[in-house]
GROMACS .gro file of C-alpha atoms in nm:
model
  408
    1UNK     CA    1  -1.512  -0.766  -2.355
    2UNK     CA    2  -1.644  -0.483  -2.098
    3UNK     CA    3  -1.496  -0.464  -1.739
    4UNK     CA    4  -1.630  -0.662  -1.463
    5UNK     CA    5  -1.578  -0.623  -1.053
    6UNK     CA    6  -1.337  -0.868  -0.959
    7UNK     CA    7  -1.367  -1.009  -0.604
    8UNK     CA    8  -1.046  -0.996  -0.391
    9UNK     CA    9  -1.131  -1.324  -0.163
   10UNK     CA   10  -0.844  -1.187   0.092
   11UNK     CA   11  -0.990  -0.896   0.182
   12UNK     CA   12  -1.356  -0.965   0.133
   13UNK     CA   13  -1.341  -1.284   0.371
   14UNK     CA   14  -1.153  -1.074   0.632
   15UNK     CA   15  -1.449  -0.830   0.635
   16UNK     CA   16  -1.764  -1.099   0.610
   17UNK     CA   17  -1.656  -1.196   0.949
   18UNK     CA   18  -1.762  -0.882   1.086
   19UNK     CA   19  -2.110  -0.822   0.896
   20UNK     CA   20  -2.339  -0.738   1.157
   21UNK     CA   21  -2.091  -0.706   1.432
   22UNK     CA   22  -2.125  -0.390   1.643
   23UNK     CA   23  -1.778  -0.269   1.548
   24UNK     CA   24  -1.677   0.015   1.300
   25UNK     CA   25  -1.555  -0.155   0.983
   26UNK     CA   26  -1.229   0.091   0.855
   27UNK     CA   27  -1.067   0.043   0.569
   28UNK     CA   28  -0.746   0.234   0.443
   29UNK     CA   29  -0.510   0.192   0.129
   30UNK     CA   30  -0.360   0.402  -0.111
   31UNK     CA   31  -0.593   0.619  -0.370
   32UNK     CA   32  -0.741   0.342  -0.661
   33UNK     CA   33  -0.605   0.097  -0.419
   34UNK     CA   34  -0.971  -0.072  -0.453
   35UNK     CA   35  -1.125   0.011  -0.162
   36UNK     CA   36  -1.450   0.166  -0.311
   37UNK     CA   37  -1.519  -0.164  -0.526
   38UNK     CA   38  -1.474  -0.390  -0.182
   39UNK     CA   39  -1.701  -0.173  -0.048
   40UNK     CA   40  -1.958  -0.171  -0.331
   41UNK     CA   41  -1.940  -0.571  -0.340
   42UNK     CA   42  -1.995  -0.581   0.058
   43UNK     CA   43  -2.274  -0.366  -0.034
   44UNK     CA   44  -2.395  -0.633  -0.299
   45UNK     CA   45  -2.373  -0.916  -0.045
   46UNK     CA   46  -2.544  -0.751   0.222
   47UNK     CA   47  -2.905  -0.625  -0.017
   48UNK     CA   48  -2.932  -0.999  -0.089
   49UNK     CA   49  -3.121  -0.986   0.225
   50UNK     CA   50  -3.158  -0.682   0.316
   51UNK     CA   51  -3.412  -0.383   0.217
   52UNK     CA   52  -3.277  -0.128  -0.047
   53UNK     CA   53  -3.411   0.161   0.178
   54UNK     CA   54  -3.182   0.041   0.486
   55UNK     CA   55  -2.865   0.072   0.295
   56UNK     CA   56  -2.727   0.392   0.273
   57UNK     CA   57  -2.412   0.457   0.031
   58UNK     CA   58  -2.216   0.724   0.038
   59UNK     CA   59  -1.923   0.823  -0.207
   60UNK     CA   60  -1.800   1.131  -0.113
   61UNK     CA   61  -1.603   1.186  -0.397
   62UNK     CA   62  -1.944   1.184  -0.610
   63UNK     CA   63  -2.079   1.487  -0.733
   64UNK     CA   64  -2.368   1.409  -0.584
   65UNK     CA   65  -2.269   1.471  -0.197
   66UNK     CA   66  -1.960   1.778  -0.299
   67UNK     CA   67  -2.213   1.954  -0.070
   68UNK     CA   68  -2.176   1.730   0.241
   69UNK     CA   69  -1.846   1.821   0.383
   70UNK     CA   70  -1.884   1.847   0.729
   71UNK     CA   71  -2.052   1.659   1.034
   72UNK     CA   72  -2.318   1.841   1.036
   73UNK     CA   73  -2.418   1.827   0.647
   74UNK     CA   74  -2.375   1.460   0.730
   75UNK     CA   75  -2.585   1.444   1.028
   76UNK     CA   76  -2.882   1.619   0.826
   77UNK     CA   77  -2.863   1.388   0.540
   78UNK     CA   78  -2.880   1.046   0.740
   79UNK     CA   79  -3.181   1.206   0.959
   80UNK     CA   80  -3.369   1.201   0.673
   81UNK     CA   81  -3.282   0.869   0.582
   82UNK     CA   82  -3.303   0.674   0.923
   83UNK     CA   83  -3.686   0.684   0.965
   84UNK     CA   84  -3.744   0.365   1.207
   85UNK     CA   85  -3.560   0.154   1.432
   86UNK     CA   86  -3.486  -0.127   1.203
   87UNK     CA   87  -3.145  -0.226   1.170
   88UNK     CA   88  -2.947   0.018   0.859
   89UNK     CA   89  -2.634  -0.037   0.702
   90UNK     CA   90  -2.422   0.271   0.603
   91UNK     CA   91  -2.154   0.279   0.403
   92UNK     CA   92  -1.878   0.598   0.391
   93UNK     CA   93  -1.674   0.588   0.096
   94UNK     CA   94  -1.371   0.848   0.156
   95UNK     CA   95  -1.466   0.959   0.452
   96UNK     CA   96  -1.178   1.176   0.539
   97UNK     CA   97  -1.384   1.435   0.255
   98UNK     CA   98  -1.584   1.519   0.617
   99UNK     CA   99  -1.483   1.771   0.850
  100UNK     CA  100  -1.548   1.647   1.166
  101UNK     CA  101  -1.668   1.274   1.062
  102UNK     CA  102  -1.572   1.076   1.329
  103UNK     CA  103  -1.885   1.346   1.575
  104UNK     CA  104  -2.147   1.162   1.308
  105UNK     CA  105  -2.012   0.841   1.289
  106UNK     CA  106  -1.959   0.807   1.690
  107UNK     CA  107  -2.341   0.890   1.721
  108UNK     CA  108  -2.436   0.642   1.440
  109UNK     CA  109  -2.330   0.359   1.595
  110UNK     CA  110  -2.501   0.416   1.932
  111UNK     CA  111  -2.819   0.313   1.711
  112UNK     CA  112  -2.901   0.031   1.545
  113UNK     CA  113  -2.682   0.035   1.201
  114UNK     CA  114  -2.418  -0.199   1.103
  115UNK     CA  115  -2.099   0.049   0.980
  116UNK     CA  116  -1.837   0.087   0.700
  117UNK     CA  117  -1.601   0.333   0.622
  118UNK     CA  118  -1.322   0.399   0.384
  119UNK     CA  119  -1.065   0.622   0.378
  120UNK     CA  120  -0.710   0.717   0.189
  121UNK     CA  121  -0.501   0.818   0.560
  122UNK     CA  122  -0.404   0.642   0.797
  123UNK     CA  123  -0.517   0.912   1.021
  124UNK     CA  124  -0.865   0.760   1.026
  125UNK     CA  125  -0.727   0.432   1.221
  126UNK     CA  126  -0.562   0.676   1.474
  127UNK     CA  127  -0.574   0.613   1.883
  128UNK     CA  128  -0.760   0.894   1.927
  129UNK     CA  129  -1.043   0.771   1.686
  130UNK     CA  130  -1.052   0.434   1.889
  131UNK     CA  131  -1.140   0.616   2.183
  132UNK     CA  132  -1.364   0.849   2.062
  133UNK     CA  133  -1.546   0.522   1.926
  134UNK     CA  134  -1.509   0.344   2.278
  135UNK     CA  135  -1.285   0.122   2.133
  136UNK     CA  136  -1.539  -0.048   1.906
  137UNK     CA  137  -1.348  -0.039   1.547
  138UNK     CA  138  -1.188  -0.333   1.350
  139UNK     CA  139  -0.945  -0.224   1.078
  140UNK     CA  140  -0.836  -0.351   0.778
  141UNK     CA  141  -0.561  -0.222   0.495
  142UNK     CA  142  -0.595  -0.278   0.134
  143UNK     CA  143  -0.300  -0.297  -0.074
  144UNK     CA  144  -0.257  -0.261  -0.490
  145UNK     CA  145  -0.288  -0.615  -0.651
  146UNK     CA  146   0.010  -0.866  -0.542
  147UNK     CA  147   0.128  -1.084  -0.848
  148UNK     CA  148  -0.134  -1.375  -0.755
  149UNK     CA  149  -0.410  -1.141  -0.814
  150UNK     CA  150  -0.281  -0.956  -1.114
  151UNK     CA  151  -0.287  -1.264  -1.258
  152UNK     CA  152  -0.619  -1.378  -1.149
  153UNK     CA  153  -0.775  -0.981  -1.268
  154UNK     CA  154  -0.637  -1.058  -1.623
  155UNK     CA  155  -0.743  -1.371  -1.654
  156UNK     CA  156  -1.087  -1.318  -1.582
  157UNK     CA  157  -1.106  -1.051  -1.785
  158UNK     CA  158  -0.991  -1.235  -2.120
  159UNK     CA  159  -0.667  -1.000  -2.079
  160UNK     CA  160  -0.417  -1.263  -1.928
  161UNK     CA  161  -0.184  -1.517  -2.089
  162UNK     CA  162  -0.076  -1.860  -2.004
  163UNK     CA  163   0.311  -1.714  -1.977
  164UNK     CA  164   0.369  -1.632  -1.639
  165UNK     CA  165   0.680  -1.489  -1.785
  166UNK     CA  166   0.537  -1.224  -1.966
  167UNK     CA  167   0.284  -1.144  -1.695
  168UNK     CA  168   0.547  -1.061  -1.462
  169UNK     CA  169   0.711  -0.844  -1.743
  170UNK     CA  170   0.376  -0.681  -1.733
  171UNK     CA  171   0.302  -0.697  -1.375
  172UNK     CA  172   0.676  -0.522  -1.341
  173UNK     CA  173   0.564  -0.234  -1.633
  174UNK     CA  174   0.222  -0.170  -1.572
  175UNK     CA  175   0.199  -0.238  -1.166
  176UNK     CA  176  -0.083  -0.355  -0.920
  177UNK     CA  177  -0.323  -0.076  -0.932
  178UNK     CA  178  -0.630  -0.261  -0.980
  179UNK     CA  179  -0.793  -0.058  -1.273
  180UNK     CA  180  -0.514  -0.099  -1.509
  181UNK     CA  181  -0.580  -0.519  -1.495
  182UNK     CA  182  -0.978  -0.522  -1.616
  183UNK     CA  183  -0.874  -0.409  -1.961
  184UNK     CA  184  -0.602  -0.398  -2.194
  185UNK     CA  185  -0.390  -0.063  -2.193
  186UNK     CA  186  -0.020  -0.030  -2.393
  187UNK     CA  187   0.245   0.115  -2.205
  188UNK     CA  188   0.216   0.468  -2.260
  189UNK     CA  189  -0.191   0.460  -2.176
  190UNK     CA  190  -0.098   0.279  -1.815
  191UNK     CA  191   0.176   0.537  -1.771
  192UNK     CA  192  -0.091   0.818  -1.816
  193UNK     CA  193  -0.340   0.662  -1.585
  194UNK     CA  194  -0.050   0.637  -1.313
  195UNK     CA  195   0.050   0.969  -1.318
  196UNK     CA  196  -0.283   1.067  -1.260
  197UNK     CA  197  -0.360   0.782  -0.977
  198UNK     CA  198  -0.030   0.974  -0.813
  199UNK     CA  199  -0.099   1.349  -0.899
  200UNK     CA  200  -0.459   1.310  -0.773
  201UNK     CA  201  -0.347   1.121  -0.410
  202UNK     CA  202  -0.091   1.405  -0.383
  203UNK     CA  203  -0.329   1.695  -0.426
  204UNK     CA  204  -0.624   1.540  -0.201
  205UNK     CA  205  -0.441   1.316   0.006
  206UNK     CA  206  -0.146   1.528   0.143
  207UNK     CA  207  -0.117   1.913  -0.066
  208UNK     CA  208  -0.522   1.968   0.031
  209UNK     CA  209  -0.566   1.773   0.370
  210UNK     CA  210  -0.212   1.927   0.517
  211UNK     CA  211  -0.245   2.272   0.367
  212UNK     CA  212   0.075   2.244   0.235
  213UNK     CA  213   0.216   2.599   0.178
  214UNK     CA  214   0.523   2.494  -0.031
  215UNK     CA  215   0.384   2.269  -0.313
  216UNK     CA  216   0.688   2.293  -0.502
  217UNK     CA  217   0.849   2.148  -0.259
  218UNK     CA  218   0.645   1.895  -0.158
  219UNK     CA  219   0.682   1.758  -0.588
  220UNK     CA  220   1.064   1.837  -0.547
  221UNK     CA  221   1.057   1.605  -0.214
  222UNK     CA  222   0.850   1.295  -0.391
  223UNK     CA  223   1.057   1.334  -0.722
  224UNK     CA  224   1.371   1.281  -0.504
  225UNK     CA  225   1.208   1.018  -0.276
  226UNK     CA  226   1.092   0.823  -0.622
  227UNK     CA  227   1.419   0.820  -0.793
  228UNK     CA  228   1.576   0.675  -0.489
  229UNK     CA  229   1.359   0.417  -0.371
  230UNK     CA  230   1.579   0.126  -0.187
  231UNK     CA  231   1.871   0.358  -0.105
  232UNK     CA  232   1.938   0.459   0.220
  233UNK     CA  233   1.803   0.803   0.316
  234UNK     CA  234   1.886   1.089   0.548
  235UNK     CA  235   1.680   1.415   0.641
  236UNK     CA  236   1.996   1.582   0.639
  237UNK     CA  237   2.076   1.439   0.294
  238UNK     CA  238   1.745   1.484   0.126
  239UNK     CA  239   1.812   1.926   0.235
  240UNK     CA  240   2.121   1.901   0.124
  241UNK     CA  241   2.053   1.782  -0.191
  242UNK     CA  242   1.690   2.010  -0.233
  243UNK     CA  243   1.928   2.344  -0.120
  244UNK     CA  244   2.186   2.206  -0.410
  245UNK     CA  245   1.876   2.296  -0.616
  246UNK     CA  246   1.786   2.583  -0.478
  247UNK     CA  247   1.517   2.470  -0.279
  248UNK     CA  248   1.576   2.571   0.070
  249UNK     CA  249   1.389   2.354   0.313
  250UNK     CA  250   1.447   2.293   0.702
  251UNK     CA  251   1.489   1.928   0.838
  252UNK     CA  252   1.122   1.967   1.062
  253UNK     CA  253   0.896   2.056   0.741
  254UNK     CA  254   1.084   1.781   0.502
  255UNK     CA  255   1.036   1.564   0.813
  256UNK     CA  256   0.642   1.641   0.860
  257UNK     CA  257   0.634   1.601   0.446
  258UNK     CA  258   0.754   1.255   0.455
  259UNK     CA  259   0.504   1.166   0.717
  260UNK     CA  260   0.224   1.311   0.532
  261UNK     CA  261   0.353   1.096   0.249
  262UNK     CA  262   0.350   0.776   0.447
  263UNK     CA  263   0.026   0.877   0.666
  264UNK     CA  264  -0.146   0.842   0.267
  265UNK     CA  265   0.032   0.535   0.193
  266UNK     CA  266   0.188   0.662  -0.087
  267UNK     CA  267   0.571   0.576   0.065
  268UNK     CA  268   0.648   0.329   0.307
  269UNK     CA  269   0.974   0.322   0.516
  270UNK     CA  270   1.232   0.075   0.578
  271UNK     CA  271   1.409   0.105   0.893
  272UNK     CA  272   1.754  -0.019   0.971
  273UNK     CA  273   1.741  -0.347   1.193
  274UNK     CA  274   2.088  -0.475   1.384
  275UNK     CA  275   2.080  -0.855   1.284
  276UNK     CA  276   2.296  -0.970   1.585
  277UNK     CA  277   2.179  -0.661   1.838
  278UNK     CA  278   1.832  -0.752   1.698
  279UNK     CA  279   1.745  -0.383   1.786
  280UNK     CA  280   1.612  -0.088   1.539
  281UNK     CA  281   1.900   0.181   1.454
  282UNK     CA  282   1.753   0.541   1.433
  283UNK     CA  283   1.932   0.663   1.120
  284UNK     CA  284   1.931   0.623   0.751
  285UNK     CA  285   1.565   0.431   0.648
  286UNK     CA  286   1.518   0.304   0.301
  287UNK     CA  287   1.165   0.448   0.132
  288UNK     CA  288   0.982   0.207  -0.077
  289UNK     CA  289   0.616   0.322  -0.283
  290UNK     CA  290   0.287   0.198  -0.195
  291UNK     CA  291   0.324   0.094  -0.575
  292UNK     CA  292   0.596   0.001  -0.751
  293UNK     CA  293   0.431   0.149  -1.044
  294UNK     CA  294   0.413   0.495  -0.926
  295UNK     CA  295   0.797   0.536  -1.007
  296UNK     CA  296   0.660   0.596  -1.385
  297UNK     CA  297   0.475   0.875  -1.273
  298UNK     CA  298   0.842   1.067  -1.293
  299UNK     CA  299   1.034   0.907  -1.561
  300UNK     CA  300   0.980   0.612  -1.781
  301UNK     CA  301   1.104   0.230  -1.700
  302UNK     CA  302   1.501   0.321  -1.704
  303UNK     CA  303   1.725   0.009  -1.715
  304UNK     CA  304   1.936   0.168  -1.435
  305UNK     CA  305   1.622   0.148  -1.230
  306UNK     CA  306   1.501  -0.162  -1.201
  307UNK     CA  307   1.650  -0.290  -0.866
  308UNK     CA  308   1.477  -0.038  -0.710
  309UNK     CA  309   1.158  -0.172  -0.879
  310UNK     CA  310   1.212  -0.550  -0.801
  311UNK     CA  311   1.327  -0.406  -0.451
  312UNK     CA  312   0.964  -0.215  -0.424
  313UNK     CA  313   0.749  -0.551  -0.529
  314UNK     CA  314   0.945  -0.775  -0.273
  315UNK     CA  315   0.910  -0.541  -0.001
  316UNK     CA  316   0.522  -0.491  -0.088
  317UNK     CA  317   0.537  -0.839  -0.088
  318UNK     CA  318   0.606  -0.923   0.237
  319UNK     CA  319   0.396  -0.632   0.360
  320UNK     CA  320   0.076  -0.788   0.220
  321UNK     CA  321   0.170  -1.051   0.409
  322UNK     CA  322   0.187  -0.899   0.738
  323UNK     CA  323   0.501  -0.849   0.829
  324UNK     CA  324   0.679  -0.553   0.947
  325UNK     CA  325   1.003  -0.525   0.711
  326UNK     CA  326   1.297  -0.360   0.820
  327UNK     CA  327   1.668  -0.319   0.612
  328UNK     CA  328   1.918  -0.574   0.748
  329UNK     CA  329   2.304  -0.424   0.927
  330UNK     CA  330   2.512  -0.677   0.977
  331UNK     CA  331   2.927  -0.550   1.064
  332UNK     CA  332   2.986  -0.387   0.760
  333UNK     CA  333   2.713  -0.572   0.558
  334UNK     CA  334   2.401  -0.504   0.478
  335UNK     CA  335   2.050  -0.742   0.363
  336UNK     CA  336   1.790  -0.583   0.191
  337UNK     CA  337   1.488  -0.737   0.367
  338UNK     CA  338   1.472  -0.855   0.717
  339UNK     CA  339   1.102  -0.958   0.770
  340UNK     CA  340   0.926  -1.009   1.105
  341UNK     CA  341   0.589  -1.146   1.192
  342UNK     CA  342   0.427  -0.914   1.381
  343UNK     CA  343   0.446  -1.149   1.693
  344UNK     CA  344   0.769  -1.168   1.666
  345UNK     CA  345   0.798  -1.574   1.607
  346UNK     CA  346   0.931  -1.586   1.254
  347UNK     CA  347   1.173  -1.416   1.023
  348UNK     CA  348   1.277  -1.380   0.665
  349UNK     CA  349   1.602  -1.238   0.580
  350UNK     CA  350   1.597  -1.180   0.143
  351UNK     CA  351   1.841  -1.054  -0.087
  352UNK     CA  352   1.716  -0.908  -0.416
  353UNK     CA  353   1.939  -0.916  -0.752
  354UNK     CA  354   1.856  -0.834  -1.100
  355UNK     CA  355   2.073  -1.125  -1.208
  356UNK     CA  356   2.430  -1.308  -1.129
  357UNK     CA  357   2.666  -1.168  -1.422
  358UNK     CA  358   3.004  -1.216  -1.166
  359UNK     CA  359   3.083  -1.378  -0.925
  360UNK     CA  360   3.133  -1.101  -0.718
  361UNK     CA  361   2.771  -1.051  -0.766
  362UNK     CA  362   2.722  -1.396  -0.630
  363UNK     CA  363   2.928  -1.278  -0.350
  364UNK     CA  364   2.788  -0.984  -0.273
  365UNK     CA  365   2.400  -1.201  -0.257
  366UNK     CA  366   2.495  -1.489  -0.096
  367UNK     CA  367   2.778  -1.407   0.145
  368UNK     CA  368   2.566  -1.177   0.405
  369UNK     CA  369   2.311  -1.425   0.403
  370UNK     CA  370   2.559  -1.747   0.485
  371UNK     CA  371   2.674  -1.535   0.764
  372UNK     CA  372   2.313  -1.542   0.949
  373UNK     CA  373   2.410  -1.831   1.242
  374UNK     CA  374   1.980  -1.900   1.272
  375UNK     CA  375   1.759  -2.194   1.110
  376UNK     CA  376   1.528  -1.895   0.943
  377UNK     CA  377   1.465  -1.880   0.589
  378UNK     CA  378   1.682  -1.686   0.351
  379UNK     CA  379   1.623  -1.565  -0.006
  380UNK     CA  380   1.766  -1.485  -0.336
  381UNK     CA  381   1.543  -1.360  -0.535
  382UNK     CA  382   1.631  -1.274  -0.884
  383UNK     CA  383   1.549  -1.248  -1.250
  384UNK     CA  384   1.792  -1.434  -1.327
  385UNK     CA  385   1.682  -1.752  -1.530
  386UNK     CA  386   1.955  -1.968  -1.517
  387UNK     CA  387   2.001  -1.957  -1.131
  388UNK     CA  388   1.808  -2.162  -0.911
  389UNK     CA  389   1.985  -2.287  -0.618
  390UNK     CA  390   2.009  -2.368  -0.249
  391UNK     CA  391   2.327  -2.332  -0.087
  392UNK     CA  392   2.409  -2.337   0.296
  393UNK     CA  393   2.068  -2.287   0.353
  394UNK     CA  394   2.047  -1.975   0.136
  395UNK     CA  395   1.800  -2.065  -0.135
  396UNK     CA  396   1.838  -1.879  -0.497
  397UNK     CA  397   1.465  -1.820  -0.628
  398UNK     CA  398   1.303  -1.649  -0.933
  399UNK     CA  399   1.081  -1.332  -0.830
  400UNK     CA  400   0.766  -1.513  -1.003
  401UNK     CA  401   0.800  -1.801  -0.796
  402UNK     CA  402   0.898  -1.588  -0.501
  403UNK     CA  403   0.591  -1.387  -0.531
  404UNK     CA  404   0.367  -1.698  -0.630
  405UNK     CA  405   0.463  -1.917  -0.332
  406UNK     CA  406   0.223  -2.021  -0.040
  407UNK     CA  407   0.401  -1.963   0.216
  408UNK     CA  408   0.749  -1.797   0.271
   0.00000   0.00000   0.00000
């Protein structure tokens, strides 16, 4: 059966609001996130009723426009395509490619041309942007697949199975990247397409854009950062442990490294939140991956892993959902997941454990959470299949029906 573009109805509907709307449509996620083929089906909806020769695409990844690098390139090539004052619709895939973009795309929108961009940083949703642009952008982030849709990708491309079971297994081994759910790959293929998803957003996304002088580094950084995803982190521990290696490195460029890192999605921190101060501390953040998936781009699926894994899909969980997720610090205690609304008006607090083999395990889970003194929702969420349980308000869940629930 051949591959098909799947719609993503969360992100398309968010964007269909805003065809036609003077604003600058930006949209940011992680490399093969799917941000091209959201673009490509806005693209389709929009020539329903619109002229082919008012639609301008642009991939600057394509072969096709390596030559267009710079605002000026740019600015010559639309010239010759806006010829009248009818209304055009242009669309910027990878935008970042362009030296100077935001010159050509603040003079675009003074005319009469509906706008969308793309782009892997988060540099192109920056204050300084919205003020260049007067203000007038809307932004929206795409994330990999969550569970829901990795299920929903398979399925409608004759890949899927009625198990939920074994499409988490697969969900867990393969990850949400959406190219690896339109067709069938074993373990070792996915693996291979991965570490190239992750090699590729490292070279153009941070080594390339940043100019990074110390590439070595920078892999000796993200192997470190990959193999301890939901442990808690220091600068001054992440030097100490790349001079024990003999890879010298001061606590400014390992600093401005991690922020490239995040600035291209590819981590995502975790900071520390005081449950009873309810205040941020400043040291020691957790790093989770934009991915869970790109963990295999440095080692295989290791048994002595995978808390860090089920860690990484809770946490992008809750961040698809829109909240802002911090690690819990209560006394001497700590909670994996405290997640806020980004009003303010709700929380989460979630525990994650590969499964209850003690009962000091149970302890361990349960016990932070029972000590919480608030009516907000608190989580288990394991892989354990024989636990399913509320107790004092802390409710035991499976990570499928923790990742397949409405609403949290």
């Amino acid at each position: 059966m051949g591959e098909k573009t799947i719609i993503r109805p969360l992100y398309l509907n968010m964007i269909k609001g805003f065809i036609d709307d003077p604003n600058v449509k930006i949209i940011t996620g992680l490399h093969r996130s799917g941000k091209t083929e959201l673009l490509e089906i806005i693209e389709n909806e929009i020539s329903a009723h619109v002229p082919a020769d008012h639609i301008i695409y642009i991939n600057f990844e394509d072969m096709d426009f390596q030559d267009v690098t710079n605002s000026k390139q740019l600015n010559a090539y639309l010239k010759n395509k806006i010829i009248d004052e009818n209304k055009y619709y242009i669309f910027l895939d990878e935008i970042q490619l362009v030296l100077d973009w935001e010159k050509t795309v603040n003079a675009l929108r003074l005319k009469n041309t509906d706008i969308y961009i793309t782009g892997s940083n988060s540099k192109i949703m920056s204050d300084e942007l919205a003020t260049l642009l007067g203000g007038r952008t809307v932004s929206f982030h795409m994330n990999t697949l969550s569970f829901a849709e990795f299920i929903d990708f398979r399925e409608q491309n004759g890949i899927g199975t009625a198990d939920i079971d074994k499409e988490l297994d697969e969900y867990i081994n393969i990850g949400g990247f959406p190219l690896l759910s339109v067709r069938k790959y074993n373990e070792i293929d996915a693996r291979k397409i991965v570490k190239d998803i992750n090699s590729t957003a490292l070279l153009k996304d941070v080594a390339v854009r940043h100019q990074i002088r110390q590439p070595q580094l920078l892999d000796k950084l993200v192997a470190f950062l990959y193999d301890n995803v939901g442990n808690l982190i220091s600068i001054r521990a992440i030097v100490n442990y790349l001079k024990s290696h003999g890879r010298g490195a001061d606590p400014e460029t390992i600093a401005n490294y991690i922020k490239y890192l995040e600035d291209a999605f590819i981590i995502r921190s975790a900071p520390r939140y005081d449950v009873r101060g309810k205040s941020l501390l400043q040291t020691n953040d957790k790093f989770y991956l934009g991915d869970h998936s790109l963990q295999y781009a440095i080692r295989n699926r290791r048994p002595d892993k995978i808390q860090g894994v089920l860690e990484n899909i809770v946490f992008m969980e809750l961040i698809r959902r829109g909240y802002n997720v911090y690690v819990g610090k209560m006394a001497d205690k700590e909670i994996d997941f405290v997640a806020i609304e980004q009003d303010g008006t709700r929380k989460i607090y979630i525990q994650v454990c590969l499964e209850f083999t003690t009962p000091e395990t149970y302890a361990r889970e349960f016990n932070p959470l029972k000590d919480i003194r608030d009516n907000y929702h608190k989580y288990v969420v394991t892989l354990d299949k024989n636990w399913n349980a509320d107790e004092d308000g802390v409710m035991g869940i499976h990570l499928k029906d923790f990742l397949l629930r409405d609403i949290l």
